[in-house]
Amino acid sequence: MGFRPRALLLLILALPGTILSAGPDSVLRGRIIDRSGEPLPAVLLVLRRDHQEQPEQTARSAEDGTYSFSGLQPGTSYRLAASLPGRATLEIADLVVKPGETLIQDLVLLPESQAREYLRVQGKMDVVNTESATASTTFNSEFIAELPLFGRDYQDILVLAPGVTDVNKTGNPNIHGARDVDVVTLVDGVSTTDPFTGLYGQNLNVESIQEIEVITSAADASYGRAQGGFANILTKSGGNEFQGSFKFFLRTDRLDHDGADPEKPELAGGFPGSADVNQLSFTDLKPFVSVSGAFIRDRLWYYATAEFIQ
């Protein structure tokens, strides 16, 4: 039995006016005005996420009414509230921040005497992009965190996409019957495929992954060198607020008093297997920790995660 560490450290360095990033930077910005179109300065803005264990962020609008939140983690359920003395508080819910994109959200604050409260009930459905023939499946970090994965490898997530299999459990997926060497894995746009074998060349800590896109057919011209498909992985990046987490996965025979239990003969073609299977003793412990924040706000960010695998 051996031990192997798996770690990832991302640094984001920015000079004035220029951002060099190891991961996509998501931004929320906009302008706050009154009903006549005049800018409102010094408006207090509070940005938080529903059902997420991360601190809320605050900002003030500038003299021209503009505001900005940078270094955001891509995801859903963002909620933005704006308040100013003498004005009615305005709150916008269900904001969606996409990786590497800027979300524009302008606000209009009314006097308290003119404010009204509205209750909005809406239903949502998937939008079909009729201008693209690309077939792909996307898994974000929120979805991945809730998965009961047997292992801690990103390849365990790829096989959840339609048309993707890994029958021999080598970590090299098969897409629509193509060869294992016909799948290219991109991490932040850089191929990690082993040029000698054509198979995957790097393992990743699942906690460092922000989003996985599995493209199974009709990839556009920005992709190449693969006949099967692509696994496009975006890693997490740090932000202005300090965040940290510690988790561990535990699997042990002590949680199952019957053990693995041999298969019934009628299910195994008449071969029941060894009765010693229910005597197996095992304990798998996989702890990992991640921290992120800013060395210098809006200039120097960091994201680090480490995982101990037995």
mmCIF file of C-alpha atoms in Angstrom:
data_model
loop_
_atom_site.group_PDB
_atom_site.id
_atom_site.type_symbol
_atom_site.label_atom_id
_atom_site.label_comp_id
_atom_site.label_asym_id
_atom_site.label_seq_id
_atom_site.Cartn_x
_atom_site.Cartn_y
_atom_site.Cartn_z
ATOM 1 C CA MET A 1 0.000 0.000 0.000
ATOM 2 C CA GLY A 2 1.410 3.405 -0.954
ATOM 3 C CA PHE A 3 0.563 7.013 -0.434
ATOM 4 C CA ARG A 4 0.413 9.700 -3.066
ATOM 5 C CA PRO A 5 -0.380 13.387 -2.540
ATOM 6 C CA ARG A 6 -2.405 15.377 -5.023
ATOM 7 C CA ALA A 7 -2.337 19.140 -4.865
ATOM 8 C CA LEU A 8 -3.086 22.174 -6.987
ATOM 9 C CA LEU A 9 -2.010 25.789 -6.497
ATOM 10 C CA LEU A 10 -3.349 28.571 -8.691
ATOM 11 C CA LEU A 11 -2.098 32.156 -8.587
ATOM 12 C CA ILE A 12 -3.855 35.013 -10.345
ATOM 13 C CA LEU A 13 -1.678 38.076 -10.900
ATOM 14 C CA ALA A 14 -2.930 41.361 -12.307
ATOM 15 C CA LEU A 15 -1.144 44.577 -13.201
ATOM 16 C CA PRO A 16 -3.197 47.784 -13.464
ATOM 17 C CA GLY A 17 -5.550 47.279 -16.396
ATOM 18 C CA THR A 18 -4.296 43.766 -17.170
ATOM 19 C CA ILE A 19 -5.367 40.403 -15.714
ATOM 20 C CA LEU A 20 -3.368 37.230 -16.160
ATOM 21 C CA SER A 21 -5.477 34.372 -14.856
ATOM 22 C CA ALA A 22 -5.009 30.628 -14.419
ATOM 23 C CA GLY A 23 -8.811 30.321 -14.377
ATOM 24 C CA PRO A 24 -11.730 32.373 -15.756
ATOM 25 C CA ASP A 25 -12.632 35.570 -13.892
ATOM 26 C CA SER A 26 -16.377 36.109 -13.407
ATOM 27 C CA VAL A 27 -17.611 39.654 -12.802
ATOM 28 C CA LEU A 28 -20.921 41.253 -11.811
ATOM 29 C CA ARG A 29 -21.232 44.951 -12.554
ATOM 30 C CA GLY A 30 -23.809 47.581 -13.421
ATOM 31 C CA ARG A 31 -25.110 51.095 -12.795
ATOM 32 C CA ILE A 32 -27.610 52.425 -10.251
ATOM 33 C CA ILE A 33 -29.908 55.303 -11.223
ATOM 34 C CA ASP A 34 -33.151 56.929 -10.119
ATOM 35 C CA ARG A 35 -36.355 57.097 -12.159
ATOM 36 C CA SER A 36 -35.142 60.211 -14.044
ATOM 37 C CA GLY A 37 -31.908 58.483 -15.075
ATOM 38 C CA GLU A 38 -29.599 60.343 -12.682
ATOM 39 C CA PRO A 39 -26.811 58.237 -11.092
ATOM 40 C CA LEU A 40 -27.040 57.361 -7.403
ATOM 41 C CA PRO A 41 -23.685 57.290 -5.561
ATOM 42 C CA ALA A 42 -22.910 55.668 -2.188
ATOM 43 C CA VAL A 43 -25.556 52.982 -2.582
ATOM 44 C CA LEU A 44 -24.806 49.969 -0.360
ATOM 45 C CA LEU A 45 -24.789 46.698 -2.315
ATOM 46 C CA VAL A 46 -24.746 43.266 -0.682
ATOM 47 C CA LEU A 47 -24.088 40.141 -2.760
ATOM 48 C CA ARG A 48 -24.764 36.694 -1.299
ATOM 49 C CA ARG A 49 -25.565 33.170 -2.464
ATOM 50 C CA ASP A 50 -28.498 31.105 -1.280
ATOM 51 C CA HIS A 51 -27.636 27.822 0.465
ATOM 52 C CA GLN A 52 -23.882 28.422 0.063
ATOM 53 C CA GLU A 53 -21.302 28.506 2.854
ATOM 54 C CA GLN A 54 -19.419 31.570 1.678
ATOM 55 C CA PRO A 55 -19.287 35.095 3.106
ATOM 56 C CA GLU A 56 -21.385 37.860 1.610
ATOM 57 C CA GLN A 57 -19.667 40.648 -0.294
ATOM 58 C CA THR A 58 -20.393 44.363 0.001
ATOM 59 C CA ALA A 59 -19.635 47.368 -2.199
ATOM 60 C CA ARG A 60 -20.611 51.021 -2.681
ATOM 61 C CA SER A 61 -21.617 52.645 -5.932
ATOM 62 C CA ALA A 62 -19.259 55.302 -7.332
ATOM 63 C CA GLU A 63 -20.059 58.937 -8.174
ATOM 64 C CA ASP A 64 -21.380 57.883 -11.591
ATOM 65 C CA GLY A 65 -23.536 55.148 -10.003
ATOM 66 C CA THR A 66 -21.427 52.245 -11.206
ATOM 67 C CA TYR A 67 -20.506 49.231 -9.080
ATOM 68 C CA SER A 68 -18.543 46.022 -9.610
ATOM 69 C CA PHE A 69 -17.949 42.636 -7.929
ATOM 70 C CA SER A 70 -14.956 40.767 -9.359
ATOM 71 C CA GLY A 71 -13.379 37.372 -8.741
ATOM 72 C CA LEU A 72 -16.756 35.646 -8.306
ATOM 73 C CA GLN A 73 -17.179 31.895 -8.289
ATOM 74 C CA PRO A 74 -19.340 30.805 -11.226
ATOM 75 C CA GLY A 75 -22.687 29.408 -10.174
ATOM 76 C CA THR A 76 -26.360 30.068 -9.582
ATOM 77 C CA SER A 77 -28.543 31.429 -6.761
ATOM 78 C CA TYR A 78 -26.757 34.774 -6.415
ATOM 79 C CA ARG A 79 -28.817 37.460 -4.668
ATOM 80 C CA LEU A 80 -28.055 41.210 -4.937
ATOM 81 C CA ALA A 81 -29.560 43.822 -2.579
ATOM 82 C CA ALA A 82 -29.209 47.617 -2.962
ATOM 83 C CA SER A 83 -30.160 50.131 -0.258
ATOM 84 C CA LEU A 84 -29.867 53.888 0.274
ATOM 85 C CA PRO A 85 -31.460 56.116 2.953
ATOM 86 C CA GLY A 86 -34.647 57.628 1.596
ATOM 87 C CA ARG A 87 -34.878 54.998 -1.138
ATOM 88 C CA ALA A 88 -36.692 51.690 -1.177
ATOM 89 C CA THR A 89 -34.441 48.659 -0.845
ATOM 90 C CA LEU A 90 -34.251 46.629 -4.046
ATOM 91 C CA GLU A 91 -33.313 42.946 -4.137
ATOM 92 C CA ILE A 92 -32.635 40.848 -7.244
ATOM 93 C CA ALA A 93 -32.627 37.048 -6.875
ATOM 94 C CA ASP A 94 -31.636 34.046 -9.006
ATOM 95 C CA LEU A 95 -28.634 35.709 -10.645
ATOM 96 C CA VAL A 96 -26.461 33.299 -12.644
ATOM 97 C CA VAL A 97 -22.722 33.948 -12.937
ATOM 98 C CA LYS A 98 -21.048 32.027 -15.773
ATOM 99 C CA PRO A 99 -17.334 31.139 -15.955
ATOM 100 C CA GLY A 100 -15.217 33.872 -17.534
ATOM 101 C CA GLU A 101 -18.190 36.135 -18.317
ATOM 102 C CA THR A 102 -19.386 39.539 -17.094
ATOM 103 C CA LEU A 103 -22.975 39.807 -15.893
ATOM 104 C CA ILE A 104 -24.507 43.282 -16.323
ATOM 105 C CA GLN A 105 -27.240 44.163 -13.817
ATOM 106 C CA ASP A 106 -28.464 47.761 -13.788
ATOM 107 C CA LEU A 107 -30.746 48.914 -10.960
ATOM 108 C CA VAL A 108 -33.337 51.649 -10.515
ATOM 109 C CA LEU A 109 -34.038 52.791 -6.937
ATOM 110 C CA LEU A 110 -37.357 54.503 -6.210
ATOM 111 C CA PRO A 111 -38.263 56.799 -3.307
ATOM 112 C CA GLU A 112 -39.771 54.955 -0.354
ATOM 113 C CA SER A 113 -43.145 56.666 -0.949
ATOM 114 C CA GLN A 114 -43.344 55.224 -4.480
ATOM 115 C CA ALA A 115 -42.146 51.704 -3.661
ATOM 116 C CA ARG A 116 -44.326 48.650 -4.162
ATOM 117 C CA GLU A 117 -43.702 45.034 -3.281
ATOM 118 C CA TYR A 118 -44.129 42.387 -5.978
ATOM 119 C CA LEU A 119 -44.261 38.604 -5.658
ATOM 120 C CA ARG A 120 -43.017 36.878 -8.805
ATOM 121 C CA VAL A 121 -43.704 33.219 -9.529
ATOM 122 C CA GLN A 122 -42.006 31.795 -12.589
ATOM 123 C CA GLY A 123 -41.156 28.481 -14.160
ATOM 124 C CA LYS A 124 -37.969 27.698 -16.045
ATOM 125 C CA MET A 125 -37.190 25.267 -18.800
ATOM 126 C CA ASP A 126 -34.043 24.329 -20.681
ATOM 127 C CA VAL A 127 -33.259 26.574 -23.628
ATOM 128 C CA VAL A 128 -32.310 24.826 -26.867
ATOM 129 C CA ASN A 129 -29.647 26.644 -28.858
ATOM 130 C CA THR A 130 -30.742 26.202 -32.464
ATOM 131 C CA GLU A 131 -27.557 27.828 -33.819
ATOM 132 C CA SER A 132 -25.198 25.142 -32.486
ATOM 133 C CA ALA A 133 -25.046 21.441 -33.384
ATOM 134 C CA THR A 134 -22.553 20.617 -30.604
ATOM 135 C CA ALA A 135 -23.676 17.839 -28.258
ATOM 136 C CA SER A 136 -22.252 18.363 -24.780
ATOM 137 C CA THR A 137 -22.979 17.834 -21.095
ATOM 138 C CA THR A 138 -21.834 20.257 -18.381
ATOM 139 C CA PHE A 139 -21.258 19.454 -14.713
ATOM 140 C CA ASN A 140 -20.607 22.377 -12.335
ATOM 141 C CA SER A 141 -18.919 22.235 -8.934
ATOM 142 C CA GLU A 142 -22.234 22.389 -7.062
ATOM 143 C CA PHE A 143 -23.494 19.295 -8.880
ATOM 144 C CA ILE A 144 -20.176 17.463 -8.441
ATOM 145 C CA ALA A 145 -20.123 18.137 -4.689
ATOM 146 C CA GLU A 146 -23.420 16.273 -4.246
ATOM 147 C CA LEU A 147 -22.434 13.207 -6.268
ATOM 148 C CA PRO A 148 -21.931 9.917 -4.365
ATOM 149 C CA LEU A 149 -18.770 9.109 -6.322
ATOM 150 C CA PHE A 150 -17.070 5.818 -5.563
ATOM 151 C CA GLY A 151 -13.663 7.366 -6.255
ATOM 152 C CA ARG A 152 -12.096 10.823 -6.255
ATOM 153 C CA ASP A 153 -11.022 11.038 -9.899
ATOM 154 C CA TYR A 154 -12.538 13.368 -12.469
ATOM 155 C CA GLN A 155 -12.888 10.397 -14.839
ATOM 156 C CA ASP A 156 -15.682 9.117 -12.589
ATOM 157 C CA ILE A 157 -17.653 12.222 -13.588
ATOM 158 C CA LEU A 158 -17.071 11.943 -17.338
ATOM 159 C CA VAL A 159 -18.940 8.631 -17.607
ATOM 160 C CA LEU A 160 -22.120 10.341 -16.360
ATOM 161 C CA ALA A 161 -22.460 12.064 -19.737
ATOM 162 C CA PRO A 162 -24.599 10.266 -22.348
ATOM 163 C CA GLY A 163 -22.513 8.174 -24.754
ATOM 164 C CA VAL A 164 -19.442 8.028 -22.473
ATOM 165 C CA THR A 165 -18.267 4.731 -20.936
ATOM 166 C CA ASP A 166 -15.196 3.335 -19.189
ATOM 167 C CA VAL A 167 -15.870 -0.382 -19.080
ATOM 168 C CA ASN A 168 -12.327 -1.473 -18.205
ATOM 169 C CA LYS A 169 -11.984 1.232 -15.482
ATOM 170 C CA THR A 170 -8.666 2.586 -16.788
ATOM 171 C CA GLY A 171 -9.610 6.258 -16.495
ATOM 172 C CA ASN A 172 -9.589 6.637 -20.287
ATOM 173 C CA PRO A 173 -13.215 7.098 -21.344
ATOM 174 C CA ASN A 174 -14.752 5.827 -24.561
ATOM 175 C CA ILE A 175 -17.063 8.234 -26.411
ATOM 176 C CA HIS A 176 -19.588 6.751 -28.843
ATOM 177 C CA GLY A 177 -17.403 3.731 -29.575
ATOM 178 C CA ALA A 178 -14.258 5.663 -30.526
ATOM 179 C CA ARG A 179 -10.850 4.494 -29.334
ATOM 180 C CA ASP A 180 -9.641 5.461 -25.869
ATOM 181 C CA VAL A 181 -6.829 7.513 -27.435
ATOM 182 C CA ASP A 182 -9.381 9.613 -29.346
ATOM 183 C CA VAL A 183 -10.448 11.599 -26.278
ATOM 184 C CA VAL A 184 -8.610 14.849 -25.480
ATOM 185 C CA THR A 185 -8.715 16.356 -21.976
ATOM 186 C CA LEU A 186 -8.262 20.131 -21.743
ATOM 187 C CA VAL A 187 -7.565 21.860 -18.408
ATOM 188 C CA ASP A 188 -8.141 25.625 -18.719
ATOM 189 C CA GLY A 189 -7.595 25.247 -22.467
ATOM 190 C CA VAL A 190 -4.329 23.255 -22.201
ATOM 191 C CA SER A 191 -4.248 19.624 -23.299
ATOM 192 C CA THR A 192 -3.141 17.176 -20.597
ATOM 193 C CA THR A 193 -3.205 14.144 -22.896
ATOM 194 C CA ASP A 194 0.003 12.100 -22.858
ATOM 195 C CA PRO A 195 1.596 12.667 -26.321
ATOM 196 C CA PHE A 196 3.316 9.264 -26.184
ATOM 197 C CA THR A 197 0.399 6.996 -25.254
ATOM 198 C CA GLY A 198 -2.547 9.191 -26.270
ATOM 199 C CA LEU A 199 -4.169 8.469 -22.887
ATOM 200 C CA TYR A 200 -4.806 10.829 -19.981
ATOM 201 C CA GLY A 201 -1.590 12.267 -18.587
ATOM 202 C CA GLN A 202 -2.623 14.035 -15.377
ATOM 203 C CA ASN A 203 -4.914 13.445 -12.408
ATOM 204 C CA LEU A 204 -6.798 16.335 -10.834
ATOM 205 C CA ASN A 205 -8.118 17.011 -7.379
ATOM 206 C CA VAL A 206 -11.897 17.034 -7.839
ATOM 207 C CA GLU A 207 -12.195 19.881 -5.330
ATOM 208 C CA SER A 208 -10.181 22.130 -7.678
ATOM 209 C CA ILE A 209 -12.666 21.715 -10.551
ATOM 210 C CA GLN A 210 -15.184 24.471 -11.188
ATOM 211 C CA GLU A 211 -16.824 22.962 -14.260
ATOM 212 C CA ILE A 212 -16.505 19.992 -16.610
ATOM 213 C CA GLU A 213 -17.891 20.087 -20.137
ATOM 214 C CA VAL A 214 -17.988 16.773 -22.001
ATOM 215 C CA ILE A 215 -18.292 17.320 -25.765
ATOM 216 C CA THR A 216 -19.401 14.104 -27.444
ATOM 217 C CA SER A 217 -19.958 15.259 -31.044
ATOM 218 C CA ALA A 218 -19.882 18.222 -33.452
ATOM 219 C CA ALA A 219 -17.169 20.207 -31.666
ATOM 220 C CA ASP A 220 -16.451 23.617 -33.205
ATOM 221 C CA ALA A 221 -13.235 24.777 -34.880
ATOM 222 C CA SER A 222 -11.598 25.736 -31.577
ATOM 223 C CA TYR A 223 -11.145 22.030 -30.807
ATOM 224 C CA GLY A 224 -9.010 19.541 -32.671
ATOM 225 C CA ARG A 225 -6.809 16.444 -32.597
ATOM 226 C CA ALA A 226 -9.568 14.104 -31.459
ATOM 227 C CA GLN A 227 -12.008 11.830 -33.269
ATOM 228 C CA GLY A 228 -13.960 10.752 -30.196
ATOM 229 C CA GLY A 229 -14.633 13.793 -28.060
ATOM 230 C CA PHE A 230 -13.318 16.297 -25.538
ATOM 231 C CA ALA A 231 -13.338 16.813 -21.789
ATOM 232 C CA ASN A 232 -13.034 20.554 -21.175
ATOM 233 C CA ILE A 233 -12.207 21.267 -17.495
ATOM 234 C CA LEU A 234 -12.219 24.709 -15.862
ATOM 235 C CA THR A 235 -10.453 25.033 -12.506
ATOM 236 C CA LYS A 236 -11.478 27.267 -9.632
ATOM 237 C CA SER A 237 -9.846 30.641 -9.046
ATOM 238 C CA GLY A 238 -9.471 32.724 -5.904
ATOM 239 C CA GLY A 239 -11.371 35.895 -5.116
ATOM 240 C CA ASN A 240 -11.227 38.915 -2.844
ATOM 241 C CA GLU A 241 -12.870 37.109 0.097
ATOM 242 C CA PHE A 242 -11.078 34.427 2.132
ATOM 243 C CA GLN A 243 -12.741 31.018 1.961
ATOM 244 C CA GLY A 244 -11.707 27.616 3.231
ATOM 245 C CA SER A 245 -13.112 24.132 3.684
ATOM 246 C CA PHE A 246 -12.083 20.783 5.099
ATOM 247 C CA LYS A 247 -13.833 17.563 4.127
ATOM 248 C CA PHE A 248 -13.135 13.872 4.122
ATOM 249 C CA PHE A 249 -14.593 10.752 2.543
ATOM 250 C CA LEU A 250 -14.783 7.571 4.587
ATOM 251 C CA ARG A 251 -15.588 4.062 3.383
ATOM 252 C CA THR A 252 -15.274 1.143 5.785
ATOM 253 C CA ASP A 253 -16.599 -2.356 6.380
ATOM 254 C CA ARG A 254 -17.748 -1.191 9.819
ATOM 255 C CA LEU A 255 -20.672 0.562 8.109
ATOM 256 C CA ASP A 256 -21.903 -2.736 6.584
ATOM 257 C CA HIS A 257 -22.282 -5.632 9.031
ATOM 258 C CA ASP A 258 -22.948 -8.139 6.207
ATOM 259 C CA GLY A 259 -19.863 -7.223 4.182
ATOM 260 C CA ALA A 260 -19.887 -7.321 0.389
ATOM 261 C CA ASP A 261 -21.994 -10.551 0.383
ATOM 262 C CA PRO A 262 -21.490 -13.085 -2.434
ATOM 263 C CA GLU A 263 -23.829 -12.964 -5.428
ATOM 264 C CA LYS A 264 -26.705 -15.382 -5.659
ATOM 265 C CA PRO A 265 -26.054 -18.334 -8.038
ATOM 266 C CA GLU A 266 -29.006 -17.424 -10.285
ATOM 267 C CA LEU A 267 -27.484 -13.961 -10.828
ATOM 268 C CA ALA A 268 -23.944 -15.190 -11.491
ATOM 269 C CA GLY A 269 -24.571 -17.946 -14.009
ATOM 270 C CA GLY A 270 -24.381 -20.664 -11.384
ATOM 271 C CA PHE A 271 -21.122 -19.429 -9.844
ATOM 272 C CA PRO A 272 -21.845 -17.969 -6.399
ATOM 273 C CA GLY A 273 -18.263 -16.788 -5.839
ATOM 274 C CA SER A 274 -16.223 -17.155 -2.712
ATOM 275 C CA ALA A 275 -17.951 -17.060 0.642
ATOM 276 C CA ASP A 276 -14.898 -15.182 1.971
ATOM 277 C CA VAL A 277 -16.190 -12.020 0.301
ATOM 278 C CA ASN A 278 -18.313 -11.200 3.321
ATOM 279 C CA GLN A 279 -15.206 -11.387 5.526
ATOM 280 C CA LEU A 280 -13.444 -8.472 3.831
ATOM 281 C CA SER A 281 -11.983 -5.807 6.118
ATOM 282 C CA PHE A 282 -11.219 -2.386 4.676
ATOM 283 C CA THR A 283 -11.129 1.300 5.580
ATOM 284 C CA ASP A 284 -10.601 4.077 3.020
ATOM 285 C CA LEU A 285 -10.047 7.619 4.330
ATOM 286 C CA LYS A 286 -9.558 10.516 1.900
ATOM 287 C CA PRO A 287 -9.301 13.961 3.551
ATOM 288 C CA PHE A 288 -8.800 17.171 1.585
ATOM 289 C CA VAL A 289 -8.574 20.884 2.353
ATOM 290 C CA SER A 290 -8.919 23.964 0.176
ATOM 291 C CA VAL A 291 -8.326 27.679 0.813
ATOM 292 C CA SER A 292 -8.673 30.754 -1.395
ATOM 293 C CA GLY A 293 -8.494 34.498 -1.036
ATOM 294 C CA ALA A 294 -6.511 37.572 -1.987
ATOM 295 C CA PHE A 295 -2.924 38.575 -1.244
ATOM 296 C CA ILE A 296 -3.803 42.018 -2.648
ATOM 297 C CA ARG A 297 -7.469 42.785 -3.369
ATOM 298 C CA ASP A 298 -8.222 43.022 -7.098
ATOM 299 C CA ARG A 299 -4.529 42.401 -7.857
ATOM 300 C CA LEU A 300 -3.169 39.141 -6.470
ATOM 301 C CA TRP A 301 -5.385 36.121 -5.741
ATOM 302 C CA TYR A 302 -4.712 32.544 -4.769
ATOM 303 C CA TYR A 303 -6.492 29.195 -4.688
ATOM 304 C CA ALA A 304 -4.897 26.095 -3.174
ATOM 305 C CA THR A 305 -6.227 22.613 -2.525
ATOM 306 C CA ALA A 306 -4.530 19.450 -1.332
ATOM 307 C CA GLU A 307 -5.785 15.904 -1.042
ATOM 308 C CA PHE A 308 -4.277 12.910 0.742
ATOM 309 C CA ILE A 309 -5.050 9.616 -1.002
ATOM 310 C CA GLN A 310 -4.408 6.237 0.557
#
